[in-house]
Amino acid sequence: MLKSSRKPDGEVRVHFGLKYPRRLSLYDRPPTEDITLEEFESCAIDRLHVLCEIESCYARNRPFEELKDITKSQCDKHVPLDHNTATTKDRDSQRRKDVTGHFVLRLAFCRSEELRRRFVKAETTLFRVRYLESSHSERADFHQSVDFDWTPVEESEKEMYKSQLKAAGPDADEKEQYFKVKWTNVPDLVAKRKVFLKDGWAYVPSKEQPSIVFQEFQTRLEQALEMTAKALPRMDEDTRLEPILANLSQGFIAGLGSEWSTNENTGEDIRAEMVDELAQKHFPMCMRNLHENLTRNHHLKHFGRLQYGLFLKVLGVSIDEALIFWRKSFSGHTDDQFNKHYKYNIRHQYGLEGRRANYTAKSCQQILMNDQPGASDSHGCPYRHFSPDNLRTALLTTYSSQGLTEADLPEIMNTVRAEAYHVACTRVYEITHARDNVRKGDGIGSGETVTHPNQYAAASRALERASTGGGKVESDGDIVMN
């Protein structure tokens, strides 16, 4: 089916049967197609990757230009949304995924006022970035498709309030077009005194038109989330969706990590005797803490062994080397005790016992949310589970040789108090790798934050290989030789 319409500038716009004809959307209509459970989850996860990076940018007080670049990079990677001119791309599939992911995350983040607030902020920022990078024709087409409840100001009325309009916007051109909207629709412009107010109306110059659009997006989303929250109890009986939504709602706490189910593919096996040196140079705080407790006490409790053992497995330690490492580390036990109480569990982690599953290492989100440590445990996330004083001491003790100083602690502790634990870990990575030309804001590559301990270790090792081998590190951690 061929549909055509006329744009304001007189050009003809043609949509070749697109179900989603516009790139920009207020998400006022939920998708109605059938969808598999796998697609339901994957669309939401891909979108959540973008929203988590946006929230991390706010936690790190990044300038908007940096935030915009990072958001665009994440969108290209996870939820690409090509412009209308990209006629050779499957724009409908892209937009269907975008809409589906948005509505699934509505279900996940409508559960509390705090989650709704954070979701609205991240989604509004994502919309703002997309809007600002859209072409003039795309914006005009979008404006025509939505009732923004604004009224163009006639020339006679404009002339009547000429002096007032000039006072509100001294830089405005005489030919500037104005719109009348209810002043409650543009509170940000009112607060900045950028509009003229008369009888409950705000006279908004066309250059400030985006503020109306952004405020409308935010207001509608807030209202939609409240309605979704009221309807959510009806879904409690669906046991398939509840675990997925509960897991997605935790995404803002620690970002959204990848599985990291394979080795780094560096062409080398990690031998047992290499672990200690690797820990000193490349491990994140959670794994350094486990390694040091194991070295000091020659023992780790079950969840500590599980967290550290799976990390080492994904790092590249084979089962044979793992048995050597753990046997040496448990030096206070006899061979019979070790074989009887620990060997089976180690083999189980590698899928050689029990149901022979290929277990993956725990992500930051899993470490933060599951199996909370007790007073005598060593597992967990130090940024969340240590007391502030203990965390400061541990950071200096662990990383002072890699460049972390007392002056770095206030910034790190501020992010910890804001519960942005993965952001704190990322900042430590940047500080301890400054000698490798990692700057503040670089993260582990392309501005990304740490969401998995193995991700941290892989990025750190990639930097070392690049410095010794003459290559450069790409954003995904791969090495490209010069």
PDB file of N, CA, C and O in Angstrom, residues 25 47 57 84 91 184 236 241 248 341 346 360 394-395 447:
ATOM      1  N   SER A  25       8.247   9.399  18.440  1.00  0.00           N
ATOM      2  CA  SER A  25       6.971   8.896  18.941  1.00  0.00           C
ATOM      3  C   SER A  25       6.767   9.323  20.387  1.00  0.00           C
ATOM      4  O   SER A  25       7.726   9.401  21.165  1.00  0.00           O
ATOM      5  N   ARG A  47      16.842  -2.008  25.076  1.00  0.00           N
ATOM      6  CA  ARG A  47      16.516  -0.618  25.401  1.00  0.00           C
ATOM      7  C   ARG A  47      17.059  -0.238  26.770  1.00  0.00           C
ATOM      8  O   ARG A  47      17.520   0.890  26.988  1.00  0.00           O
ATOM      9  N   CYS A  57      25.378   8.489  33.061  1.00  0.00           N
ATOM     10  CA  CYS A  57      25.866   9.809  32.665  1.00  0.00           C
ATOM     11  C   CYS A  57      25.419  10.876  33.661  1.00  0.00           C
ATOM     12  O   CYS A  57      26.193  11.770  34.024  1.00  0.00           O
ATOM     13  N   ASN A  84      14.169   8.841   8.216  1.00  0.00           N
ATOM     14  CA  ASN A  84      13.214   8.535   7.154  1.00  0.00           C
ATOM     15  C   ASN A  84      13.877   8.402   5.790  1.00  0.00           C
ATOM     16  O   ASN A  84      13.339   7.752   4.891  1.00  0.00           O
ATOM     17  N   ARG A  91      13.037   0.006   8.381  1.00  0.00           N
ATOM     18  CA  ARG A  91      12.683   0.962   9.421  1.00  0.00           C
ATOM     19  C   ARG A  91      11.521   0.474  10.283  1.00  0.00           C
ATOM     20  O   ARG A  91      11.465   0.754  11.477  1.00  0.00           O
ATOM     21  N   THR A 184       1.443  26.160  32.342  1.00  0.00           N
ATOM     22  CA  THR A 184       1.805  24.940  33.078  1.00  0.00           C
ATOM     23  C   THR A 184       2.479  23.906  32.186  1.00  0.00           C
ATOM     24  O   THR A 184       3.070  22.945  32.690  1.00  0.00           O
ATOM     25  N   ASP A 236      -0.361 -10.325  37.716  1.00  0.00           N
ATOM     26  CA  ASP A 236       0.322 -11.112  38.730  1.00  0.00           C
ATOM     27  C   ASP A 236       0.144 -12.614  38.528  1.00  0.00           C
ATOM     28  O   ASP A 236       0.982 -13.410  38.954  1.00  0.00           O
ATOM     29  N   LEU A 241       5.713 -13.732  32.958  1.00  0.00           N
ATOM     30  CA  LEU A 241       6.175 -12.353  32.823  1.00  0.00           C
ATOM     31  C   LEU A 241       6.756 -11.782  34.108  1.00  0.00           C
ATOM     32  O   LEU A 241       7.669 -10.963  34.064  1.00  0.00           O
ATOM     33  N   LEU A 248      14.121  -6.900  35.134  1.00  0.00           N
ATOM     34  CA  LEU A 248      14.331  -5.653  34.402  1.00  0.00           C
ATOM     35  C   LEU A 248      14.294  -4.447  35.329  1.00  0.00           C
ATOM     36  O   LEU A 248      15.061  -3.496  35.162  1.00  0.00           O
ATOM     37  N   HIS A 341      35.206 -32.326  50.230  1.00  0.00           N
ATOM     38  CA  HIS A 341      34.319 -31.188  50.492  1.00  0.00           C
ATOM     39  C   HIS A 341      34.289 -30.124  49.395  1.00  0.00           C
ATOM     40  O   HIS A 341      33.325 -29.349  49.325  1.00  0.00           O
ATOM     41  N   ILE A 346      33.803 -27.518  42.567  1.00  0.00           N
ATOM     42  CA  ILE A 346      34.613 -26.865  41.530  1.00  0.00           C
ATOM     43  C   ILE A 346      34.290 -27.468  40.167  1.00  0.00           C
ATOM     44  O   ILE A 346      34.090 -26.748  39.183  1.00  0.00           O
ATOM     45  N   THR A 360      27.543 -19.395  33.990  1.00  0.00           N
ATOM     46  CA  THR A 360      28.244 -18.163  33.642  1.00  0.00           C
ATOM     47  C   THR A 360      28.609 -17.398  34.907  1.00  0.00           C
ATOM     48  O   THR A 360      28.020 -17.594  35.968  1.00  0.00           O
ATOM     49  N   ALA A 394      39.715   0.149  52.324  1.00  0.00           N
ATOM     50  CA  ALA A 394      39.966  -0.917  51.351  1.00  0.00           C
ATOM     51  C   ALA A 394      40.406  -0.351  50.003  1.00  0.00           C
ATOM     52  O   ALA A 394      41.317  -0.906  49.353  1.00  0.00           O
ATOM     53  N   LEU A 395      39.808   0.740  49.587  1.00  0.00           N
ATOM     54  CA  LEU A 395      40.176   1.340  48.307  1.00  0.00           C
ATOM     55  C   LEU A 395      41.628   1.813  48.310  1.00  0.00           C
ATOM     56  O   LEU A 395      42.385   1.561  47.356  1.00  0.00           O
ATOM     57  N   GLY A 447      32.901   5.406  26.877  1.00  0.00           N
ATOM     58  CA  GLY A 447      32.120   5.988  27.963  1.00  0.00           C
ATOM     59  C   GLY A 447      31.263   5.002  28.725  1.00  0.00           C
ATOM     60  O   GLY A 447      30.511   5.396  29.622  1.00  0.00           O
TER      61      GLY A 447
END
